[in-house]
Amino acid sequence: MTIRVLLVDDQPLLRTGFRLILEAEPDITVVGQAGDGKGAQEQTRALLPDVVLMDIRMPGVDGIEATRRIVREAAPSAHVPKVLVLTTFDLDEYIVEALRSGASGFLLKDVPPDELVQAIRVVAAGDAIVAPSVTRRLLDRFATRLPSAHEQATPARLDRLTERELEVLRLIAKGMSNAEIAAKLVVSETTVKTHVGNVLTKLGLRDRVQAVVLAYETGLITPGAMP
């Protein structure tokens, strides 16, 4: 199956660079480009891409609003494109809002080519990407808002989880992959996938990206908790 990608960035050189990287892959094709959020929405509607690689800061309609519109418009249909947001360290304040808008993950703009390609494959398959390096920055940014360890009690919403599921949620929120979680807990990846599925179902979450946002909002992850 070929993954159809729409590139959205207001910088033509970046779009060209991404296109060269992606079209070198046998299973990925770039079906279109847009320079702003409005164009992204129009191109998504016309081209039906599998993945939209979305910049955040653009003139007119920005990437957050464009993501919100694309996800909302596609929700009732059979074809729901996945939005993969691009960010830079100085735009961390936008990331949580982008994820709340329905993005399936976020990457740094200087992501190595192989990681960009892999991220597109992951979100196209229905999973989500949480960049550990940006997760660490988010924790630093939110440190003053989060409760300290001695103040923190498990939020009522998380009481639905078993101790092992709560542990898995913490590791997800730290940006760990299923393989990394399996290695840390000394269990199989299949077992981890089962735990992740249970966490999402019990908490009514769409994917592991929403799980990360919930962990921040509830204070489940505290400053200094990153591995």
mmCIF file of the C-alpha atoms, coordinates in Angstrom:
data_MODEL
# 
_entry.id   MODEL 
# 
loop_
_atom_site.group_PDB 
_atom_site.id 
_atom_site.type_symbol 
_atom_site.label_atom_id 
_atom_site.label_alt_id 
_atom_site.label_comp_id 
_atom_site.label_asym_id 
_atom_site.label_entity_id 
_atom_site.label_seq_id 
_atom_site.pdbx_PDB_ins_code 
_atom_site.Cartn_x 
_atom_site.Cartn_y 
_atom_site.Cartn_z 
_atom_site.occupancy 
_atom_site.B_iso_or_equiv 
_atom_site.pdbx_formal_charge 
_atom_site.auth_seq_id 
_atom_site.auth_comp_id 
_atom_site.auth_asym_id 
_atom_site.auth_atom_id 
_atom_site.pdbx_PDB_model_num 
ATOM 1   C CA . MET A 1 1   ? 0.000   0.000  0.000  1.00 0.00 ? 1   MET A CA 1 
ATOM 2   C CA . THR A 1 2   ? 1.298   3.453  -0.937 1.00 0.00 ? 2   THR A CA 1 
ATOM 3   C CA . ILE A 1 3   ? 1.023   6.172  1.718  1.00 0.00 ? 3   ILE A CA 1 
ATOM 4   C CA . ARG A 1 4   ? -0.292  9.411  0.227  1.00 0.00 ? 4   ARG A CA 1 
ATOM 5   C CA . VAL A 1 5   ? 1.220   12.490 1.890  1.00 0.00 ? 5   VAL A CA 1 
ATOM 6   C CA . LEU A 1 6   ? 0.243   16.172 1.727  1.00 0.00 ? 6   LEU A CA 1 
ATOM 7   C CA . LEU A 1 7   ? 3.021   18.646 2.642  1.00 0.00 ? 7   LEU A CA 1 
ATOM 8   C CA . VAL A 1 8   ? 1.952   21.867 4.378  1.00 0.00 ? 8   VAL A CA 1 
ATOM 9   C CA . ASP A 1 9   ? 4.560   24.555 5.120  1.00 0.00 ? 9   ASP A CA 1 
ATOM 10  C CA . ASP A 1 10  ? 4.868   28.204 4.177  1.00 0.00 ? 10  ASP A CA 1 
ATOM 11  C CA . GLN A 1 11  ? 8.544   27.732 3.259  1.00 0.00 ? 11  GLN A CA 1 
ATOM 12  C CA . PRO A 1 12  ? 8.908   26.286 -0.275 1.00 0.00 ? 12  PRO A CA 1 
ATOM 13  C CA . LEU A 1 13  ? 12.473  25.113 0.365  1.00 0.00 ? 13  LEU A CA 1 
ATOM 14  C CA . LEU A 1 14  ? 11.369  22.991 3.311  1.00 0.00 ? 14  LEU A CA 1 
ATOM 15  C CA . ARG A 1 15  ? 8.547   21.492 1.285  1.00 0.00 ? 15  ARG A CA 1 
ATOM 16  C CA . THR A 1 16  ? 11.001  20.643 -1.489 1.00 0.00 ? 16  THR A CA 1 
ATOM 17  C CA . GLY A 1 17  ? 13.388  19.025 0.986  1.00 0.00 ? 17  GLY A CA 1 
ATOM 18  C CA . PHE A 1 18  ? 10.663  16.932 2.558  1.00 0.00 ? 18  PHE A CA 1 
ATOM 19  C CA . ARG A 1 19  ? 9.379   15.907 -0.851 1.00 0.00 ? 19  ARG A CA 1 
ATOM 20  C CA . LEU A 1 20  ? 12.809  14.687 -1.969 1.00 0.00 ? 20  LEU A CA 1 
ATOM 21  C CA . ILE A 1 21  ? 13.174  12.623 1.193  1.00 0.00 ? 21  ILE A CA 1 
ATOM 22  C CA . LEU A 1 22  ? 9.710   11.081 1.040  1.00 0.00 ? 22  LEU A CA 1 
ATOM 23  C CA . GLU A 1 23  ? 9.577   10.306 -2.662 1.00 0.00 ? 23  GLU A CA 1 
ATOM 24  C CA . ALA A 1 24  ? 12.803  8.329  -2.374 1.00 0.00 ? 24  ALA A CA 1 
ATOM 25  C CA . GLU A 1 25  ? 10.750  5.755  -0.432 1.00 0.00 ? 25  GLU A CA 1 
ATOM 26  C CA . PRO A 1 26  ? 8.945   3.068  -2.461 1.00 0.00 ? 26  PRO A CA 1 
ATOM 27  C CA . ASP A 1 27  ? 5.834   3.098  -0.256 1.00 0.00 ? 27  ASP A CA 1 
ATOM 28  C CA . ILE A 1 28  ? 5.324   6.897  0.024  1.00 0.00 ? 28  ILE A CA 1 
ATOM 29  C CA . THR A 1 29  ? 4.137   9.429  -2.532 1.00 0.00 ? 29  THR A CA 1 
ATOM 30  C CA . VAL A 1 30  ? 3.607   13.168 -2.125 1.00 0.00 ? 30  VAL A CA 1 
ATOM 31  C CA . VAL A 1 31  ? 0.218   13.968 -3.645 1.00 0.00 ? 31  VAL A CA 1 
ATOM 32  C CA . GLY A 1 32  ? 0.247   17.728 -3.077 1.00 0.00 ? 32  GLY A CA 1 
ATOM 33  C CA . GLN A 1 33  ? 1.558   20.772 -1.239 1.00 0.00 ? 33  GLN A CA 1 
ATOM 34  C CA . ALA A 1 34  ? 0.073   23.805 0.499  1.00 0.00 ? 34  ALA A CA 1 
ATOM 35  C CA . GLY A 1 35  ? 1.579   26.979 1.926  1.00 0.00 ? 35  GLY A CA 1 
ATOM 36  C CA . ASP A 1 36  ? -1.026  27.729 4.590  1.00 0.00 ? 36  ASP A CA 1 
ATOM 37  C CA . GLY A 1 37  ? -3.805  26.172 6.629  1.00 0.00 ? 37  GLY A CA 1 
ATOM 38  C CA . LYS A 1 38  ? -6.611  27.134 4.275  1.00 0.00 ? 38  LYS A CA 1 
ATOM 39  C CA . GLY A 1 39  ? -4.801  25.530 1.372  1.00 0.00 ? 39  GLY A CA 1 
ATOM 40  C CA . ALA A 1 40  ? -4.188  22.446 3.516  1.00 0.00 ? 40  ALA A CA 1 
ATOM 41  C CA . GLN A 1 41  ? -7.894  22.074 4.181  1.00 0.00 ? 41  GLN A CA 1 
ATOM 42  C CA . GLU A 1 42  ? -8.758  22.499 0.498  1.00 0.00 ? 42  GLU A CA 1 
ATOM 43  C CA . GLN A 1 43  ? -6.052  20.094 -0.664 1.00 0.00 ? 43  GLN A CA 1 
ATOM 44  C CA . THR A 1 44  ? -7.050  17.508 1.923  1.00 0.00 ? 44  THR A CA 1 
ATOM 45  C CA . ARG A 1 45  ? -10.625 17.648 0.729  1.00 0.00 ? 45  ARG A CA 1 
ATOM 46  C CA . ALA A 1 46  ? -9.581  17.316 -2.931 1.00 0.00 ? 46  ALA A CA 1 
ATOM 47  C CA . LEU A 1 47  ? -6.699  14.825 -2.698 1.00 0.00 ? 47  LEU A CA 1 
ATOM 48  C CA . LEU A 1 48  ? -7.673  12.612 0.269  1.00 0.00 ? 48  LEU A CA 1 
ATOM 49  C CA . PRO A 1 49  ? -4.125  12.102 1.612  1.00 0.00 ? 49  PRO A CA 1 
ATOM 50  C CA . ASP A 1 50  ? -3.408  9.460  4.228  1.00 0.00 ? 50  ASP A CA 1 
ATOM 51  C CA . VAL A 1 51  ? -1.044  11.747 6.161  1.00 0.00 ? 51  VAL A CA 1 
ATOM 52  C CA . VAL A 1 52  ? -0.856  15.545 6.323  1.00 0.00 ? 52  VAL A CA 1 
ATOM 53  C CA . LEU A 1 53  ? 2.592   16.806 7.353  1.00 0.00 ? 53  LEU A CA 1 
ATOM 54  C CA . MET A 1 54  ? 1.568   20.103 8.959  1.00 0.00 ? 54  MET A CA 1 
ATOM 55  C CA . ASP A 1 55  ? 3.635   23.124 9.972  1.00 0.00 ? 55  ASP A CA 1 
ATOM 56  C CA . ILE A 1 56  ? 2.273   25.130 12.923 1.00 0.00 ? 56  ILE A CA 1 
ATOM 57  C CA . ARG A 1 57  ? 3.127   28.762 12.278 1.00 0.00 ? 57  ARG A CA 1 
ATOM 58  C CA . MET A 1 58  ? 1.829   29.904 8.882  1.00 0.00 ? 58  MET A CA 1 
ATOM 59  C CA . PRO A 1 59  ? 0.115   33.062 7.603  1.00 0.00 ? 59  PRO A CA 1 
ATOM 60  C CA . GLY A 1 60  ? -3.666  33.222 7.689  1.00 0.00 ? 60  GLY A CA 1 
ATOM 61  C CA . VAL A 1 61  ? -4.996  29.923 9.008  1.00 0.00 ? 61  VAL A CA 1 
ATOM 62  C CA . ASP A 1 62  ? -2.265  28.344 11.149 1.00 0.00 ? 62  ASP A CA 1 
ATOM 63  C CA . GLY A 1 63  ? -1.525  24.657 11.503 1.00 0.00 ? 63  GLY A CA 1 
ATOM 64  C CA . ILE A 1 64  ? -3.510  24.217 14.703 1.00 0.00 ? 64  ILE A CA 1 
ATOM 65  C CA . GLU A 1 65  ? -6.735  25.589 13.258 1.00 0.00 ? 65  GLU A CA 1 
ATOM 66  C CA . ALA A 1 66  ? -6.138  23.716 10.001 1.00 0.00 ? 66  ALA A CA 1 
ATOM 67  C CA . THR A 1 67  ? -5.689  20.467 11.945 1.00 0.00 ? 67  THR A CA 1 
ATOM 68  C CA . ARG A 1 68  ? -8.903  21.119 13.859 1.00 0.00 ? 68  ARG A CA 1 
ATOM 69  C CA . ARG A 1 69  ? -10.827 21.741 10.637 1.00 0.00 ? 69  ARG A CA 1 
ATOM 70  C CA . ILE A 1 70  ? -9.391  18.745 8.794  1.00 0.00 ? 70  ILE A CA 1 
ATOM 71  C CA . VAL A 1 71  ? -10.115 16.317 11.615 1.00 0.00 ? 71  VAL A CA 1 
ATOM 72  C CA . ARG A 1 72  ? -13.609 17.727 12.220 1.00 0.00 ? 72  ARG A CA 1 
ATOM 73  C CA . GLU A 1 73  ? -14.515 17.642 8.535  1.00 0.00 ? 73  GLU A CA 1 
ATOM 74  C CA . ALA A 1 74  ? -13.198 14.124 8.026  1.00 0.00 ? 74  ALA A CA 1 
ATOM 75  C CA . ALA A 1 75  ? -14.660 12.622 11.216 1.00 0.00 ? 75  ALA A CA 1 
ATOM 76  C CA . PRO A 1 76  ? -17.992 11.407 9.739  1.00 0.00 ? 76  PRO A CA 1 
ATOM 77  C CA . SER A 1 77  ? -16.348 9.952  6.637  1.00 0.00 ? 77  SER A CA 1 
ATOM 78  C CA . ALA A 1 78  ? -14.638 6.623  6.066  1.00 0.00 ? 78  ALA A CA 1 
ATOM 79  C CA . HIS A 1 79  ? -11.356 8.327  5.144  1.00 0.00 ? 79  HIS A CA 1 
ATOM 80  C CA . VAL A 1 80  ? -9.796  10.177 8.060  1.00 0.00 ? 80  VAL A CA 1 
ATOM 81  C CA . PRO A 1 81  ? -6.358  11.642 7.267  1.00 0.00 ? 81  PRO A CA 1 
ATOM 82  C CA . LYS A 1 82  ? -3.756  11.600 10.015 1.00 0.00 ? 82  LYS A CA 1 
ATOM 83  C CA . VAL A 1 83  ? -2.088  14.921 10.839 1.00 0.00 ? 83  VAL A CA 1 
ATOM 84  C CA . LEU A 1 84  ? 1.575   14.904 11.814 1.00 0.00 ? 84  LEU A CA 1 
ATOM 85  C CA . VAL A 1 85  ? 2.562   18.312 13.179 1.00 0.00 ? 85  VAL A CA 1 
ATOM 86  C CA . LEU A 1 86  ? 6.006   19.872 12.715 1.00 0.00 ? 86  LEU A CA 1 
ATOM 87  C CA . THR A 1 87  ? 7.356   22.140 15.428 1.00 0.00 ? 87  THR A CA 1 
ATOM 88  C CA . THR A 1 88  ? 10.535  23.779 16.719 1.00 0.00 ? 88  THR A CA 1 
ATOM 89  C CA . PHE A 1 89  ? 11.745  24.104 20.299 1.00 0.00 ? 89  PHE A CA 1 
ATOM 90  C CA . ASP A 1 90  ? 10.603  27.719 20.462 1.00 0.00 ? 90  ASP A CA 1 
ATOM 91  C CA . LEU A 1 91  ? 7.034   26.742 19.629 1.00 0.00 ? 91  LEU A CA 1 
ATOM 92  C CA . ASP A 1 92  ? 6.457   24.270 22.458 1.00 0.00 ? 92  ASP A CA 1 
ATOM 93  C CA . GLU A 1 93  ? 3.517   26.282 23.762 1.00 0.00 ? 93  GLU A CA 1 
ATOM 94  C CA . TYR A 1 94  ? 1.526   25.240 20.681 1.00 0.00 ? 94  TYR A CA 1 
ATOM 95  C CA . ILE A 1 95  ? 2.071   21.517 20.926 1.00 0.00 ? 95  ILE A CA 1 
ATOM 96  C CA . VAL A 1 96  ? -0.625  20.512 23.420 1.00 0.00 ? 96  VAL A CA 1 
ATOM 97  C CA . GLU A 1 97  ? -3.173  22.644 21.595 1.00 0.00 ? 97  GLU A CA 1 
ATOM 98  C CA . ALA A 1 98  ? -2.214  20.933 18.337 1.00 0.00 ? 98  ALA A CA 1 
ATOM 99  C CA . LEU A 1 99  ? -2.697  17.511 19.897 1.00 0.00 ? 99  LEU A CA 1 
ATOM 100 C CA . ARG A 1 100 ? -6.046  18.532 21.365 1.00 0.00 ? 100 ARG A CA 1 
ATOM 101 C CA . SER A 1 101 ? -7.050  19.594 17.873 1.00 0.00 ? 101 SER A CA 1 
ATOM 102 C CA . GLY A 1 102 ? -6.691  16.012 16.682 1.00 0.00 ? 102 GLY A CA 1 
ATOM 103 C CA . ALA A 1 103 ? -3.093  15.662 15.528 1.00 0.00 ? 103 ALA A CA 1 
ATOM 104 C CA . SER A 1 104 ? -1.661  12.156 15.640 1.00 0.00 ? 104 SER A CA 1 
ATOM 105 C CA . GLY A 1 105 ? 1.715   13.389 16.821 1.00 0.00 ? 105 GLY A CA 1 
ATOM 106 C CA . PHE A 1 106 ? 4.479   15.917 16.436 1.00 0.00 ? 106 PHE A CA 1 
ATOM 107 C CA . LEU A 1 107 ? 8.052   16.027 15.199 1.00 0.00 ? 107 LEU A CA 1 
ATOM 108 C CA . LEU A 1 108 ? 10.843  18.555 15.262 1.00 0.00 ? 108 LEU A CA 1 
ATOM 109 C CA . LYS A 1 109 ? 11.580  20.303 11.962 1.00 0.00 ? 109 LYS A CA 1 
ATOM 110 C CA . ASP A 1 110 ? 15.182  19.088 12.099 1.00 0.00 ? 110 ASP A CA 1 
ATOM 111 C CA . VAL A 1 111 ? 14.112  15.450 12.449 1.00 0.00 ? 111 VAL A CA 1 
ATOM 112 C CA . PRO A 1 112 ? 16.535  13.019 10.731 1.00 0.00 ? 112 PRO A CA 1 
ATOM 113 C CA . PRO A 1 113 ? 15.153  11.754 7.394  1.00 0.00 ? 113 PRO A CA 1 
ATOM 114 C CA . ASP A 1 114 ? 14.805  8.150  8.550  1.00 0.00 ? 114 ASP A CA 1 
ATOM 115 C CA . GLU A 1 115 ? 12.787  9.224  11.602 1.00 0.00 ? 115 GLU A CA 1 
ATOM 116 C CA . LEU A 1 116 ? 10.505  11.376 9.463  1.00 0.00 ? 116 LEU A CA 1 
ATOM 117 C CA . VAL A 1 117 ? 9.826   8.458  7.134  1.00 0.00 ? 117 VAL A CA 1 
ATOM 118 C CA . GLN A 1 118 ? 9.191   6.084  10.020 1.00 0.00 ? 118 GLN A CA 1 
ATOM 119 C CA . ALA A 1 119 ? 6.857   8.564  11.733 1.00 0.00 ? 119 ALA A CA 1 
ATOM 120 C CA . ILE A 1 120 ? 4.755   8.870  8.597  1.00 0.00 ? 120 ILE A CA 1 
ATOM 121 C CA . ARG A 1 121 ? 4.476   5.092  8.358  1.00 0.00 ? 121 ARG A CA 1 
ATOM 122 C CA . VAL A 1 122 ? 3.508   4.842  12.021 1.00 0.00 ? 122 VAL A CA 1 
ATOM 123 C CA . VAL A 1 123 ? 0.698   7.410  11.889 1.00 0.00 ? 123 VAL A CA 1 
ATOM 124 C CA . ALA A 1 124 ? -0.538  6.074  8.548  1.00 0.00 ? 124 ALA A CA 1 
ATOM 125 C CA . ALA A 1 125 ? -0.943  2.695  10.251 1.00 0.00 ? 125 ALA A CA 1 
ATOM 126 C CA . GLY A 1 126 ? -3.163  4.299  12.887 1.00 0.00 ? 126 GLY A CA 1 
ATOM 127 C CA . ASP A 1 127 ? -0.672  4.728  15.709 1.00 0.00 ? 127 ASP A CA 1 
ATOM 128 C CA . ALA A 1 128 ? 0.704   7.992  17.093 1.00 0.00 ? 128 ALA A CA 1 
ATOM 129 C CA . ILE A 1 129 ? 4.108   9.615  17.484 1.00 0.00 ? 129 ILE A CA 1 
ATOM 130 C CA . VAL A 1 130 ? 5.299   11.450 20.584 1.00 0.00 ? 130 VAL A CA 1 
ATOM 131 C CA . ALA A 1 131 ? 8.852   12.725 20.209 1.00 0.00 ? 131 ALA A CA 1 
ATOM 132 C CA . PRO A 1 132 ? 10.690  12.032 23.494 1.00 0.00 ? 132 PRO A CA 1 
ATOM 133 C CA . SER A 1 133 ? 12.921  15.107 23.119 1.00 0.00 ? 133 SER A CA 1 
ATOM 134 C CA . VAL A 1 134 ? 9.896   17.377 22.852 1.00 0.00 ? 134 VAL A CA 1 
ATOM 135 C CA . THR A 1 135 ? 8.150   15.517 25.663 1.00 0.00 ? 135 THR A CA 1 
ATOM 136 C CA . ARG A 1 136 ? 11.066  16.463 27.902 1.00 0.00 ? 136 ARG A CA 1 
ATOM 137 C CA . ARG A 1 137 ? 10.740  20.106 26.859 1.00 0.00 ? 137 ARG A CA 1 
ATOM 138 C CA . LEU A 1 138 ? 7.024   20.016 27.574 1.00 0.00 ? 138 LEU A CA 1 
ATOM 139 C CA . LEU A 1 139 ? 7.677   18.799 31.089 1.00 0.00 ? 139 LEU A CA 1 
ATOM 140 C CA . ASP A 1 140 ? 10.131  21.633 31.614 1.00 0.00 ? 140 ASP A CA 1 
ATOM 141 C CA . ARG A 1 141 ? 7.583   24.127 30.306 1.00 0.00 ? 141 ARG A CA 1 
ATOM 142 C CA . PHE A 1 142 ? 4.756   22.798 32.475 1.00 0.00 ? 142 PHE A CA 1 
ATOM 143 C CA . ALA A 1 143 ? 6.846   22.215 35.608 1.00 0.00 ? 143 ALA A CA 1 
ATOM 144 C CA . THR A 1 144 ? 5.367   25.156 37.509 1.00 0.00 ? 144 THR A CA 1 
ATOM 145 C CA . ARG A 1 145 ? 1.817   23.980 36.810 1.00 0.00 ? 145 ARG A CA 1 
ATOM 146 C CA . LEU A 1 146 ? 2.245   20.378 37.899 1.00 0.00 ? 146 LEU A CA 1 
ATOM 147 C CA . PRO A 1 147 ? 1.780   19.201 41.476 1.00 0.00 ? 147 PRO A CA 1 
ATOM 148 C CA . SER A 1 148 ? 4.836   18.042 43.356 1.00 0.00 ? 148 SER A CA 1 
ATOM 149 C CA . ALA A 1 149 ? 5.203   14.383 44.242 1.00 0.00 ? 149 ALA A CA 1 
ATOM 150 C CA . HIS A 1 150 ? 4.059   14.818 47.841 1.00 0.00 ? 150 HIS A CA 1 
ATOM 151 C CA . GLU A 1 151 ? 0.996   16.822 46.768 1.00 0.00 ? 151 GLU A CA 1 
ATOM 152 C CA . GLN A 1 152 ? -0.070  14.450 44.057 1.00 0.00 ? 152 GLN A CA 1 
ATOM 153 C CA . ALA A 1 153 ? -2.892  11.966 44.487 1.00 0.00 ? 153 ALA A CA 1 
ATOM 154 C CA . THR A 1 154 ? -4.079  9.747  41.653 1.00 0.00 ? 154 THR A CA 1 
ATOM 155 C CA . PRO A 1 155 ? -6.836  11.712 39.871 1.00 0.00 ? 155 PRO A CA 1 
ATOM 156 C CA . ALA A 1 156 ? -10.269 10.102 40.113 1.00 0.00 ? 156 ALA A CA 1 
ATOM 157 C CA . ARG A 1 157 ? -10.380 9.497  36.363 1.00 0.00 ? 157 ARG A CA 1 
ATOM 158 C CA . LEU A 1 158 ? -7.262  7.343  36.603 1.00 0.00 ? 158 LEU A CA 1 
ATOM 159 C CA . ASP A 1 159 ? -8.749  5.146  39.327 1.00 0.00 ? 159 ASP A CA 1 
ATOM 160 C CA . ARG A 1 160 ? -10.211 3.021  36.522 1.00 0.00 ? 160 ARG A CA 1 
ATOM 161 C CA . LEU A 1 161 ? -6.721  1.716  35.754 1.00 0.00 ? 161 LEU A CA 1 
ATOM 162 C CA . THR A 1 162 ? -4.898  -1.149 37.401 1.00 0.00 ? 162 THR A CA 1 
ATOM 163 C CA . GLU A 1 163 ? -1.467  -0.461 38.900 1.00 0.00 ? 163 GLU A CA 1 
ATOM 164 C CA . ARG A 1 164 ? 0.234   -1.990 35.876 1.00 0.00 ? 164 ARG A CA 1 
ATOM 165 C CA . GLU A 1 165 ? -1.907  0.054  33.467 1.00 0.00 ? 165 GLU A CA 1 
ATOM 166 C CA . LEU A 1 166 ? -1.079  3.206  35.423 1.00 0.00 ? 166 LEU A CA 1 
ATOM 167 C CA . GLU A 1 167 ? 2.609   2.321  35.160 1.00 0.00 ? 167 GLU A CA 1 
ATOM 168 C CA . VAL A 1 168 ? 2.252   1.823  31.392 1.00 0.00 ? 168 VAL A CA 1 
ATOM 169 C CA . LEU A 1 169 ? 0.514   5.204  31.102 1.00 0.00 ? 169 LEU A CA 1 
ATOM 170 C CA . ARG A 1 170 ? 3.427   6.890  32.887 1.00 0.00 ? 170 ARG A CA 1 
ATOM 171 C CA . LEU A 1 171 ? 5.884   5.284  30.476 1.00 0.00 ? 171 LEU A CA 1 
ATOM 172 C CA . ILE A 1 172 ? 3.793   6.300  27.462 1.00 0.00 ? 172 ILE A CA 1 
ATOM 173 C CA . ALA A 1 173 ? 3.797   9.863  28.784 1.00 0.00 ? 173 ALA A CA 1 
ATOM 174 C CA . LYS A 1 174 ? 7.592   9.762  28.943 1.00 0.00 ? 174 LYS A CA 1 
ATOM 175 C CA . GLY A 1 175 ? 7.665   9.148  25.192 1.00 0.00 ? 175 GLY A CA 1 
ATOM 176 C CA . MET A 1 176 ? 8.612   5.465  25.365 1.00 0.00 ? 176 MET A CA 1 
ATOM 177 C CA . SER A 1 177 ? 7.704   3.092  22.530 1.00 0.00 ? 177 SER A CA 1 
ATOM 178 C CA . ASN A 1 178 ? 5.999   -0.260 23.085 1.00 0.00 ? 178 ASN A CA 1 
ATOM 179 C CA . ALA A 1 179 ? 9.341   -2.011 22.644 1.00 0.00 ? 179 ALA A CA 1 
ATOM 180 C CA . GLU A 1 180 ? 11.002  0.216  25.236 1.00 0.00 ? 180 GLU A CA 1 
ATOM 181 C CA . ILE A 1 181 ? 8.146   -0.295 27.673 1.00 0.00 ? 181 ILE A CA 1 
ATOM 182 C CA . ALA A 1 182 ? 8.337   -4.057 27.166 1.00 0.00 ? 182 ALA A CA 1 
ATOM 183 C CA . ALA A 1 183 ? 12.066  -4.035 27.898 1.00 0.00 ? 183 ALA A CA 1 
ATOM 184 C CA . LYS A 1 184 ? 11.623  -1.923 31.032 1.00 0.00 ? 184 LYS A CA 1 
ATOM 185 C CA . LEU A 1 185 ? 8.779   -4.034 32.430 1.00 0.00 ? 185 LEU A CA 1 
ATOM 186 C CA . VAL A 1 186 ? 10.320  -7.321 31.217 1.00 0.00 ? 186 VAL A CA 1 
ATOM 187 C CA . VAL A 1 187 ? 7.200   -8.391 29.342 1.00 0.00 ? 187 VAL A CA 1 
ATOM 188 C CA . SER A 1 188 ? 6.381   -9.032 25.688 1.00 0.00 ? 188 SER A CA 1 
ATOM 189 C CA . GLU A 1 189 ? 5.387   -6.294 23.253 1.00 0.00 ? 189 GLU A CA 1 
ATOM 190 C CA . THR A 1 190 ? 2.054   -8.100 22.817 1.00 0.00 ? 190 THR A CA 1 
ATOM 191 C CA . THR A 1 191 ? 1.398   -7.692 26.542 1.00 0.00 ? 191 THR A CA 1 
ATOM 192 C CA . VAL A 1 192 ? 2.286   -4.004 26.342 1.00 0.00 ? 192 VAL A CA 1 
ATOM 193 C CA . LYS A 1 193 ? -0.078  -3.518 23.391 1.00 0.00 ? 193 LYS A CA 1 
ATOM 194 C CA . THR A 1 194 ? -2.845  -5.101 25.455 1.00 0.00 ? 194 THR A CA 1 
ATOM 195 C CA . HIS A 1 195 ? -2.144  -2.767 28.387 1.00 0.00 ? 195 HIS A CA 1 
ATOM 196 C CA . VAL A 1 196 ? -2.034  0.276  26.089 1.00 0.00 ? 196 VAL A CA 1 
ATOM 197 C CA . GLY A 1 197 ? -5.344  -0.733 24.537 1.00 0.00 ? 197 GLY A CA 1 
ATOM 198 C CA . ASN A 1 198 ? -6.902  -1.134 27.983 1.00 0.00 ? 198 ASN A CA 1 
ATOM 199 C CA . VAL A 1 199 ? -5.633  2.300  29.061 1.00 0.00 ? 199 VAL A CA 1 
ATOM 200 C CA . LEU A 1 200 ? -7.093  4.009  25.998 1.00 0.00 ? 200 LEU A CA 1 
ATOM 201 C CA . THR A 1 201 ? -10.415 2.188  26.278 1.00 0.00 ? 201 THR A CA 1 
ATOM 202 C CA . LYS A 1 202 ? -10.895 2.791  29.998 1.00 0.00 ? 202 LYS A CA 1 
ATOM 203 C CA . LEU A 1 203 ? -10.022 6.484  29.721 1.00 0.00 ? 203 LEU A CA 1 
ATOM 204 C CA . GLY A 1 204 ? -11.975 7.055  26.500 1.00 0.00 ? 204 GLY A CA 1 
ATOM 205 C CA . LEU A 1 205 ? -8.897  8.233  24.580 1.00 0.00 ? 205 LEU A CA 1 
ATOM 206 C CA . ARG A 1 206 ? -8.333  8.092  20.818 1.00 0.00 ? 206 ARG A CA 1 
ATOM 207 C CA . ASP A 1 207 ? -4.621  7.258  20.873 1.00 0.00 ? 207 ASP A CA 1 
ATOM 208 C CA . ARG A 1 208 ? -1.428  7.422  22.923 1.00 0.00 ? 208 ARG A CA 1 
ATOM 209 C CA . VAL A 1 209 ? -0.950  11.102 22.067 1.00 0.00 ? 209 VAL A CA 1 
ATOM 210 C CA . GLN A 1 210 ? -4.138  11.943 23.954 1.00 0.00 ? 210 GLN A CA 1 
ATOM 211 C CA . ALA A 1 211 ? -2.804  9.765  26.767 1.00 0.00 ? 211 ALA A CA 1 
ATOM 212 C CA . VAL A 1 212 ? 0.286   11.987 26.990 1.00 0.00 ? 212 VAL A CA 1 
ATOM 213 C CA . VAL A 1 213 ? -1.860  15.128 27.130 1.00 0.00 ? 213 VAL A CA 1 
ATOM 214 C CA . LEU A 1 214 ? -3.984  13.581 29.890 1.00 0.00 ? 214 LEU A CA 1 
ATOM 215 C CA . ALA A 1 215 ? -0.859  12.701 31.870 1.00 0.00 ? 215 ALA A CA 1 
ATOM 216 C CA . TYR A 1 216 ? 0.240   16.353 31.739 1.00 0.00 ? 216 TYR A CA 1 
ATOM 217 C CA . GLU A 1 217 ? -3.202  17.671 32.646 1.00 0.00 ? 217 GLU A CA 1 
ATOM 218 C CA . THR A 1 218 ? -3.632  15.363 35.627 1.00 0.00 ? 218 THR A CA 1 
ATOM 219 C CA . GLY A 1 219 ? -0.075  15.822 36.892 1.00 0.00 ? 219 GLY A CA 1 
ATOM 220 C CA . LEU A 1 220 ? 0.632   12.107 36.581 1.00 0.00 ? 220 LEU A CA 1 
ATOM 221 C CA . ILE A 1 221 ? 4.111   12.992 35.321 1.00 0.00 ? 221 ILE A CA 1 
ATOM 222 C CA . THR A 1 222 ? 6.078   15.331 37.560 1.00 0.00 ? 222 THR A CA 1 
ATOM 223 C CA . PRO A 1 223 ? 9.256   17.353 36.940 1.00 0.00 ? 223 PRO A CA 1 
ATOM 224 C CA . GLY A 1 224 ? 12.329  15.153 37.089 1.00 0.00 ? 224 GLY A CA 1 
ATOM 225 C CA . ALA A 1 225 ? 10.353  12.043 36.197 1.00 0.00 ? 225 ALA A CA 1 
ATOM 226 C CA . MET A 1 226 ? 11.841  11.599 32.720 1.00 0.00 ? 226 MET A CA 1 
ATOM 227 C CA . PRO A 1 227 ? 14.184  8.585  32.289 1.00 0.00 ? 227 PRO A CA 1 
# 
